[in-house]
Amino acid sequence: MNIQYEEPTLSSSYSVVGSFPKSFGYGLEDQDLDPEDSSPSTSKPRILLMGLRRSGKSSIQKVVFHKMSPNETLFLESTNKIYKDDISSSSFVNFQIWDFPGQVDFFDPTFDSEMIFKGTGALIFVIDAQDDYMEALGRLHLTVSRAYKVNPDINFEVFIHKVDGLSDDHKIETQRDIHQRANDDLADASLEKLHLR
Ligand SMILES: Nc1nc2c(ncn2[C@@H]2O[C@H](COP(=O)(O)OP(=O)(O)OP(=O)(O)O)[C@@H](O)[C@H]2O)c(=O)[nH]1
């Protein structure tokens, strides 16, 4: 099977990720660490990748930072625990990406939201545009409201992913609809101060 990713055509507050840069030239080292570990690396700036199962979180991380070809992402297995990846190509580029499983249960007592969200700079929520995104919107709302409660300084980014199967009109309509619904949900919960980008 051959996946073809097209260039992203939209750029606005809601990021539409339609293709992966071919090479970012980062020399990286994979790590599969326990999130509880207290090594000094855990104090690096941290970006969280969250979203429903199969939305494409690991693919984004592998293609952007590990030069994986988009076709190879077809064979990625589902992530079943938090996968911490050190991105440190120089003293200027030095941060961590935490790739979460799609089925994170925020109500599970072992999910330590304090530890996870306190030290986080940005949370990227990935939405599969080819899927029915209503469930993803519910999950987005739950995720950002939980994270905001712990750390209101987090930058929240919504990536509308897998737009390669959509027409240009459909891309714009999907982006507008997701933007509208996500912000309506926040307004309904009196969380207007929380800004999604
Ligand atoms: N059409 C299309 N498929 C994609 C794209 N990005 C990823 N995929 C496919 O989506 C599927 C799921 O990708 P993953 O990266 O494993 O998704 P995930 O969100 O990490 O999944 P979990 O670990 O289960 O939460 C794979 O078969 C990928 O090849 C894209 O931009 N377009």
PDB file of C-alpha atoms and ligand atoms in Angstrom:
ATOM      1  CA  MET A   1       0.000   0.000   0.000  1.00  0.00           C
ATOM      2  CA  ASN A   2       1.224   3.432  -0.780  1.00  0.00           C
ATOM      3  CA  ILE A   3       0.313   6.485   1.261  1.00  0.00           C
ATOM      4  CA  GLN A   4       0.685   9.804  -0.459  1.00  0.00           C
ATOM      5  CA  TYR A   5       0.866  12.841   1.704  1.00  0.00           C
ATOM      6  CA  GLU A   6       0.283  16.174   0.130  1.00  0.00           C
ATOM      7  CA  GLU A   7       1.668  19.514   1.151  1.00  0.00           C
ATOM      8  CA  PRO A   8      -0.306  21.385   3.806  1.00  0.00           C
ATOM      9  CA  THR A   9      -2.319  24.125   2.197  1.00  0.00           C
ATOM     10  CA  LEU A  10      -3.773  25.793   5.254  1.00  0.00           C
ATOM     11  CA  SER A  11      -2.078  27.778   7.865  1.00  0.00           C
ATOM     12  CA  SER A  12      -3.963  29.471  10.590  1.00  0.00           C
ATOM     13  CA  SER A  13      -4.488  29.161  14.263  1.00  0.00           C
ATOM     14  CA  TYR A  14      -5.428  25.497  13.837  1.00  0.00           C
ATOM     15  CA  SER A  15      -2.525  23.634  12.347  1.00  0.00           C
ATOM     16  CA  VAL A  16      -3.328  21.315   9.486  1.00  0.00           C
ATOM     17  CA  VAL A  17      -0.618  18.717   9.162  1.00  0.00           C
ATOM     18  CA  GLY A  18      -0.888  17.213   5.734  1.00  0.00           C
ATOM     19  CA  SER A  19       2.654  16.233   5.044  1.00  0.00           C
ATOM     20  CA  PHE A  20       5.823  15.545   6.875  1.00  0.00           C
ATOM     21  CA  PRO A  21       9.061  17.414   6.275  1.00  0.00           C
ATOM     22  CA  LYS A  22      11.483  15.027   4.576  1.00  0.00           C
ATOM     23  CA  SER A  23      14.407  15.686   6.841  1.00  0.00           C
ATOM     24  CA  PHE A  24      14.956  17.791   9.867  1.00  0.00           C
ATOM     25  CA  GLY A  25      18.492  16.529  10.200  1.00  0.00           C
ATOM     26  CA  TYR A  26      18.241  15.782  13.871  1.00  0.00           C
ATOM     27  CA  GLY A  27      20.604  13.153  15.171  1.00  0.00           C
ATOM     28  CA  LEU A  28      18.502  11.424  17.773  1.00  0.00           C
ATOM     29  CA  GLU A  29      18.521   8.702  20.246  1.00  0.00           C
ATOM     30  CA  ASP A  30      15.408   6.715  21.019  1.00  0.00           C
ATOM     31  CA  GLN A  31      14.469   6.254  24.589  1.00  0.00           C
ATOM     32  CA  ASP A  32      11.734   4.242  26.138  1.00  0.00           C
ATOM     33  CA  LEU A  33      11.821   5.474  29.666  1.00  0.00           C
ATOM     34  CA  ASP A  34       9.605   5.209  32.605  1.00  0.00           C
ATOM     35  CA  PRO A  35       7.765   8.546  32.963  1.00  0.00           C
ATOM     36  CA  GLU A  36       8.262   8.305  36.665  1.00  0.00           C
ATOM     37  CA  ASP A  37      12.015   8.413  36.325  1.00  0.00           C
ATOM     38  CA  SER A  38      13.671  11.416  37.887  1.00  0.00           C
ATOM     39  CA  SER A  39      16.707  11.706  35.618  1.00  0.00           C
ATOM     40  CA  PRO A  40      17.839  15.267  34.857  1.00  0.00           C
ATOM     41  CA  SER A  41      16.410  14.929  31.316  1.00  0.00           C
ATOM     42  CA  THR A  42      12.895  15.137  32.720  1.00  0.00           C
ATOM     43  CA  SER A  43      13.481  18.798  33.485  1.00  0.00           C
ATOM     44  CA  LYS A  44      13.991  19.634  29.799  1.00  0.00           C
ATOM     45  CA  PRO A  45      11.269  21.600  28.046  1.00  0.00           C
ATOM     46  CA  ARG A  46       8.512  19.107  27.335  1.00  0.00           C
ATOM     47  CA  ILE A  47       5.973  18.721  24.543  1.00  0.00           C
ATOM     48  CA  LEU A  48       3.113  16.233  24.914  1.00  0.00           C
ATOM     49  CA  LEU A  49       1.564  14.460  21.913  1.00  0.00           C
ATOM     50  CA  MET A  50      -1.980  13.367  22.694  1.00  0.00           C
ATOM     51  CA  GLY A  51      -5.033  12.314  20.719  1.00  0.00           C
ATOM     52  CA  LEU A  52      -7.211   9.307  19.997  1.00  0.00           C
ATOM     53  CA  ARG A  53      -5.790   5.933  19.057  1.00  0.00           C
ATOM     54  CA  ARG A  54      -4.440   5.769  15.480  1.00  0.00           C
ATOM     55  CA  SER A  55      -4.742   9.522  14.984  1.00  0.00           C
ATOM     56  CA  GLY A  56      -1.103   9.573  13.891  1.00  0.00           C
ATOM     57  CA  LYS A  57       0.858  10.796  16.931  1.00  0.00           C
ATOM     58  CA  SER A  58       3.739   8.337  16.656  1.00  0.00           C
ATOM     59  CA  SER A  59       3.886   8.818  12.885  1.00  0.00           C
ATOM     60  CA  ILE A  60       4.328  12.567  13.297  1.00  0.00           C
ATOM     61  CA  GLN A  61       7.062  12.072  15.851  1.00  0.00           C
ATOM     62  CA  LYS A  62       8.889   9.396  13.821  1.00  0.00           C
ATOM     63  CA  VAL A  63       8.694  11.173  10.481  1.00  0.00           C
ATOM     64  CA  VAL A  64       9.545  14.630  11.764  1.00  0.00           C
ATOM     65  CA  PHE A  65      12.316  13.703  14.168  1.00  0.00           C
ATOM     66  CA  HIS A  66      13.551  10.282  13.078  1.00  0.00           C
ATOM     67  CA  LYS A  67      13.510  10.504   9.290  1.00  0.00           C
ATOM     68  CA  MET A  68      11.045   7.636   9.002  1.00  0.00           C
ATOM     69  CA  SER A  69       9.385   7.562   5.608  1.00  0.00           C
ATOM     70  CA  PRO A  70       5.592   8.098   5.716  1.00  0.00           C
ATOM     71  CA  ASN A  71       5.041   4.652   4.165  1.00  0.00           C
ATOM     72  CA  GLU A  72       6.837   2.977   7.026  1.00  0.00           C
ATOM     73  CA  THR A  73       4.397   4.470   9.528  1.00  0.00           C
ATOM     74  CA  LEU A  74       1.873   1.906   8.283  1.00  0.00           C
ATOM     75  CA  PHE A  75       3.752  -0.657  10.337  1.00  0.00           C
ATOM     76  CA  LEU A  76       3.930   1.308  13.587  1.00  0.00           C
ATOM     77  CA  GLU A  77       2.408  -0.543  16.484  1.00  0.00           C
ATOM     78  CA  SER A  78      -0.035   1.104  18.830  1.00  0.00           C
ATOM     79  CA  THR A  79       1.709   2.918  21.682  1.00  0.00           C
ATOM     80  CA  ASN A  80       0.740   1.352  24.990  1.00  0.00           C
ATOM     81  CA  LYS A  81       2.751   3.435  27.416  1.00  0.00           C
ATOM     82  CA  ILE A  82       4.166   6.918  27.489  1.00  0.00           C
ATOM     83  CA  TYR A  83       7.120   7.060  25.120  1.00  0.00           C
ATOM     84  CA  LYS A  84       9.644   9.732  26.013  1.00  0.00           C
ATOM     85  CA  ASP A  85      11.935  10.944  23.282  1.00  0.00           C
ATOM     86  CA  ASP A  86      14.910  13.249  23.818  1.00  0.00           C
ATOM     87  CA  ILE A  87      15.398  15.681  20.973  1.00  0.00           C
ATOM     88  CA  SER A  88      18.803  17.154  21.554  1.00  0.00           C
ATOM     89  CA  SER A  89      20.824  17.957  18.489  1.00  0.00           C
ATOM     90  CA  SER A  90      22.562  20.967  20.007  1.00  0.00           C
ATOM     91  CA  SER A  91      22.464  23.186  23.034  1.00  0.00           C
ATOM     92  CA  PHE A  92      19.771  25.211  21.237  1.00  0.00           C
ATOM     93  CA  VAL A  93      17.606  22.231  20.324  1.00  0.00           C
ATOM     94  CA  ASN A  94      17.097  20.351  23.511  1.00  0.00           C
ATOM     95  CA  PHE A  95      13.666  19.202  24.551  1.00  0.00           C
ATOM     96  CA  GLN A  96      11.549  16.120  25.114  1.00  0.00           C
ATOM     97  CA  ILE A  97       8.507  14.801  23.313  1.00  0.00           C
ATOM     98  CA  TRP A  98       6.212  12.490  25.229  1.00  0.00           C
ATOM     99  CA  ASP A  99       4.083  10.370  22.922  1.00  0.00           C
ATOM    100  CA  PHE A 100       0.992   9.115  24.758  1.00  0.00           C
ATOM    101  CA  PRO A 101      -1.095   6.033  24.101  1.00  0.00           C
ATOM    102  CA  GLY A 102      -4.434   6.871  22.499  1.00  0.00           C
ATOM    103  CA  GLN A 103      -6.440   5.363  25.317  1.00  0.00           C
ATOM    104  CA  VAL A 104      -5.080   7.384  28.274  1.00  0.00           C
ATOM    105  CA  ASP A 105      -7.451   7.207  31.222  1.00  0.00           C
ATOM    106  CA  PHE A 106      -7.227  10.500  33.116  1.00  0.00           C
ATOM    107  CA  PHE A 107      -9.289   9.032  35.920  1.00  0.00           C
ATOM    108  CA  ASP A 108      -6.914   6.158  36.516  1.00  0.00           C
ATOM    109  CA  PRO A 109      -5.179   6.869  39.845  1.00  0.00           C
ATOM    110  CA  THR A 110      -1.841   5.881  38.298  1.00  0.00           C
ATOM    111  CA  PHE A 111      -2.155   8.748  35.801  1.00  0.00           C
ATOM    112  CA  ASP A 112      -0.191  11.444  37.597  1.00  0.00           C
ATOM    113  CA  SER A 113      -1.550  14.625  36.005  1.00  0.00           C
ATOM    114  CA  GLU A 114       0.424  16.845  38.378  1.00  0.00           C
ATOM    115  CA  MET A 115       3.727  15.312  37.350  1.00  0.00           C
ATOM    116  CA  ILE A 116       2.833  15.186  33.660  1.00  0.00           C
ATOM    117  CA  PHE A 117       1.273  18.615  33.140  1.00  0.00           C
ATOM    118  CA  LYS A 118       3.260  20.705  35.636  1.00  0.00           C
ATOM    119  CA  GLY A 119       6.501  20.595  33.659  1.00  0.00           C
ATOM    120  CA  THR A 120       4.873  20.782  30.232  1.00  0.00           C
ATOM    121  CA  GLY A 121       5.392  23.692  27.831  1.00  0.00           C
ATOM    122  CA  ALA A 122       3.088  22.595  25.035  1.00  0.00           C
ATOM    123  CA  LEU A 123       0.408  19.992  24.453  1.00  0.00           C
ATOM    124  CA  ILE A 124      -0.253  18.999  20.861  1.00  0.00           C
ATOM    125  CA  PHE A 125      -3.594  17.291  20.361  1.00  0.00           C
ATOM    126  CA  VAL A 126      -3.765  15.336  17.097  1.00  0.00           C
ATOM    127  CA  ILE A 127      -7.099  14.879  15.309  1.00  0.00           C
ATOM    128  CA  ASP A 128      -7.562  12.459  12.402  1.00  0.00           C
ATOM    129  CA  ALA A 129      -9.456  14.471   9.781  1.00  0.00           C
ATOM    130  CA  GLN A 130     -10.412  11.312   7.895  1.00  0.00           C
ATOM    131  CA  ASP A 131     -12.220   9.915  10.901  1.00  0.00           C
ATOM    132  CA  ASP A 132     -15.480  11.046  12.482  1.00  0.00           C
ATOM    133  CA  TYR A 133     -13.949  13.671  14.759  1.00  0.00           C
ATOM    134  CA  MET A 134     -16.767  14.088  17.297  1.00  0.00           C
ATOM    135  CA  GLU A 135     -15.173  11.616  19.700  1.00  0.00           C
ATOM    136  CA  ALA A 136     -11.820  13.352  19.247  1.00  0.00           C
ATOM    137  CA  LEU A 137     -13.412  16.696  20.129  1.00  0.00           C
ATOM    138  CA  GLY A 138     -14.782  15.234  23.363  1.00  0.00           C
ATOM    139  CA  ARG A 139     -11.376  13.887  24.187  1.00  0.00           C
ATOM    140  CA  LEU A 140      -9.734  17.196  23.278  1.00  0.00           C
ATOM    141  CA  HIS A 141     -12.005  19.030  25.671  1.00  0.00           C
ATOM    142  CA  LEU A 142     -11.392  16.592  28.505  1.00  0.00           C
ATOM    143  CA  THR A 143      -7.635  16.659  27.901  1.00  0.00           C
ATOM    144  CA  VAL A 144      -7.149  20.403  27.725  1.00  0.00           C
ATOM    145  CA  SER A 145      -9.436  21.161  30.644  1.00  0.00           C
ATOM    146  CA  ARG A 146      -7.588  18.668  32.860  1.00  0.00           C
ATOM    147  CA  ALA A 147      -4.207  19.989  31.786  1.00  0.00           C
ATOM    148  CA  TYR A 148      -5.251  23.634  32.151  1.00  0.00           C
ATOM    149  CA  LYS A 149      -6.432  23.011  35.697  1.00  0.00           C
ATOM    150  CA  VAL A 150      -2.975  21.752  36.651  1.00  0.00           C
ATOM    151  CA  ASN A 151      -0.974  24.197  34.547  1.00  0.00           C
ATOM    152  CA  PRO A 152      -2.667  27.194  32.890  1.00  0.00           C
ATOM    153  CA  ASP A 153       0.612  28.166  31.199  1.00  0.00           C
ATOM    154  CA  ILE A 154       0.612  25.235  28.772  1.00  0.00           C
ATOM    155  CA  ASN A 155       0.394  26.187  25.084  1.00  0.00           C
ATOM    156  CA  PHE A 156      -2.364  24.106  23.521  1.00  0.00           C
ATOM    157  CA  GLU A 157      -2.032  23.226  19.842  1.00  0.00           C
ATOM    158  CA  VAL A 158      -4.562  21.300  17.781  1.00  0.00           C
ATOM    159  CA  PHE A 159      -3.137  19.444  14.753  1.00  0.00           C
ATOM    160  CA  ILE A 160      -5.671  18.419  12.168  1.00  0.00           C
ATOM    161  CA  HIS A 161      -3.885  15.459  10.654  1.00  0.00           C
ATOM    162  CA  LYS A 162      -4.363  13.055   7.707  1.00  0.00           C
ATOM    163  CA  VAL A 163      -5.802  15.748   5.478  1.00  0.00           C
ATOM    164  CA  ASP A 164      -4.351  13.975   2.444  1.00  0.00           C
ATOM    165  CA  GLY A 165      -7.697  12.287   1.772  1.00  0.00           C
ATOM    166  CA  LEU A 166      -9.673  15.569   1.797  1.00  0.00           C
ATOM    167  CA  SER A 167     -10.467  18.017  -0.983  1.00  0.00           C
ATOM    168  CA  ASP A 168      -9.339  21.615  -0.489  1.00  0.00           C
ATOM    169  CA  ASP A 169     -12.889  22.718   0.312  1.00  0.00           C
ATOM    170  CA  HIS A 170     -13.333  19.894   2.753  1.00  0.00           C
ATOM    171  CA  LYS A 171     -10.054  20.808   4.477  1.00  0.00           C
ATOM    172  CA  ILE A 172     -11.205  24.353   5.071  1.00  0.00           C
ATOM    173  CA  GLU A 173     -14.647  23.236   6.229  1.00  0.00           C
ATOM    174  CA  THR A 174     -13.143  20.625   8.598  1.00  0.00           C
ATOM    175  CA  GLN A 175     -10.775  23.156  10.089  1.00  0.00           C
ATOM    176  CA  ARG A 176     -13.542  25.706  10.584  1.00  0.00           C
ATOM    177  CA  ASP A 177     -15.903  23.163  12.107  1.00  0.00           C
ATOM    178  CA  ILE A 178     -13.308  21.769  14.529  1.00  0.00           C
ATOM    179  CA  HIS A 179     -12.273  25.272  15.556  1.00  0.00           C
ATOM    180  CA  GLN A 180     -15.882  26.295  16.157  1.00  0.00           C
ATOM    181  CA  ARG A 181     -16.914  23.198  18.077  1.00  0.00           C
ATOM    182  CA  ALA A 182     -13.789  23.091  20.241  1.00  0.00           C
ATOM    183  CA  ASN A 183     -14.221  26.719  21.248  1.00  0.00           C
ATOM    184  CA  ASP A 184     -17.956  26.304  21.858  1.00  0.00           C
ATOM    185  CA  ASP A 185     -17.173  23.422  24.212  1.00  0.00           C
ATOM    186  CA  LEU A 186     -14.718  25.608  26.103  1.00  0.00           C
ATOM    187  CA  ALA A 187     -17.202  28.482  26.308  1.00  0.00           C
ATOM    188  CA  ASP A 188     -19.878  26.101  27.627  1.00  0.00           C
ATOM    189  CA  ALA A 189     -17.447  25.090  30.366  1.00  0.00           C
ATOM    190  CA  SER A 190     -16.574  28.748  31.097  1.00  0.00           C
ATOM    191  CA  LEU A 191     -13.035  28.111  29.947  1.00  0.00           C
ATOM    192  CA  GLU A 192     -12.787  30.969  27.457  1.00  0.00           C
ATOM    193  CA  LYS A 193      -9.414  31.890  28.881  1.00  0.00           C
ATOM    194  CA  LEU A 194      -7.999  28.650  27.583  1.00  0.00           C
ATOM    195  CA  HIS A 195      -6.722  29.336  24.066  1.00  0.00           C
ATOM    196  CA  LEU A 196      -6.425  26.604  21.485  1.00  0.00           C
ATOM    197  CA  ARG A 197      -4.223  27.237  18.498  1.00  0.00           C
TER     198      ARG A 197
HETATM  199  N1  LIG B   1      -3.537   8.814   5.339  1.00  0.00           N
HETATM  200  C1  LIG B   1      -2.684   9.097   6.325  1.00  0.00           C
HETATM  201  N2  LIG B   1      -2.390   8.139   7.222  1.00  0.00           N
HETATM  202  C2  LIG B   1      -1.529   8.463   8.196  1.00  0.00           C
HETATM  203  C3  LIG B   1      -0.940   9.747   8.320  1.00  0.00           C
HETATM  204  N3  LIG B   1      -0.142   9.755   9.430  1.00  0.00           N
HETATM  205  C4  LIG B   1      -0.235   8.526   9.951  1.00  0.00           C
HETATM  206  N4  LIG B   1      -1.057   7.735   9.232  1.00  0.00           N
HETATM  207  C5  LIG B   1      -1.410   6.314   9.499  1.00  0.00           C
HETATM  208  O1  LIG B   1      -2.240   6.249  10.659  1.00  0.00           O
HETATM  209  C6  LIG B   1      -2.035   5.014  11.352  1.00  0.00           C
HETATM  210  C7  LIG B   1      -1.863   5.263  12.834  1.00  0.00           C
HETATM  211  O2  LIG B   1      -0.663   5.970  13.048  1.00  0.00           O
HETATM  212  P1  LIG B   1       0.088   6.016  14.467  1.00  0.00           P
HETATM  213  O3  LIG B   1       1.184   7.014  14.316  1.00  0.00           O
HETATM  214  O4  LIG B   1       0.459   4.647  14.923  1.00  0.00           O
HETATM  215  O5  LIG B   1      -1.064   6.592  15.409  1.00  0.00           O
HETATM  216  P2  LIG B   1      -1.004   6.880  16.973  1.00  0.00           P
HETATM  217  O6  LIG B   1      -1.854   8.068  17.217  1.00  0.00           O
HETATM  218  O7  LIG B   1       0.403   6.956  17.462  1.00  0.00           O
HETATM  219  O8  LIG B   1      -1.719   5.564  17.518  1.00  0.00           O
HETATM  220  P3  LIG B   1      -1.780   4.990  19.048  1.00  0.00           P
HETATM  221  O9  LIG B   1      -0.398   4.646  19.442  1.00  0.00           O
HETATM  222  O10 LIG B   1      -2.678   3.778  18.903  1.00  0.00           O
HETATM  223  O11 LIG B   1      -2.410   6.035  19.909  1.00  0.00           O
HETATM  224  C8  LIG B   1      -0.821   4.356  10.678  1.00  0.00           C
HETATM  225  O12 LIG B   1      -1.296   3.331   9.838  1.00  0.00           O
HETATM  226  C9  LIG B   1      -0.195   5.469   9.846  1.00  0.00           C
HETATM  227  O13 LIG B   1       0.446   4.987   8.678  1.00  0.00           O
HETATM  228  C10 LIG B   1      -1.274  10.753   7.346  1.00  0.00           C
HETATM  229  O14 LIG B   1      -0.830  11.909   7.368  1.00  0.00           O
HETATM  230  N5  LIG B   1      -2.167  10.356   6.389  1.00  0.00           N
END
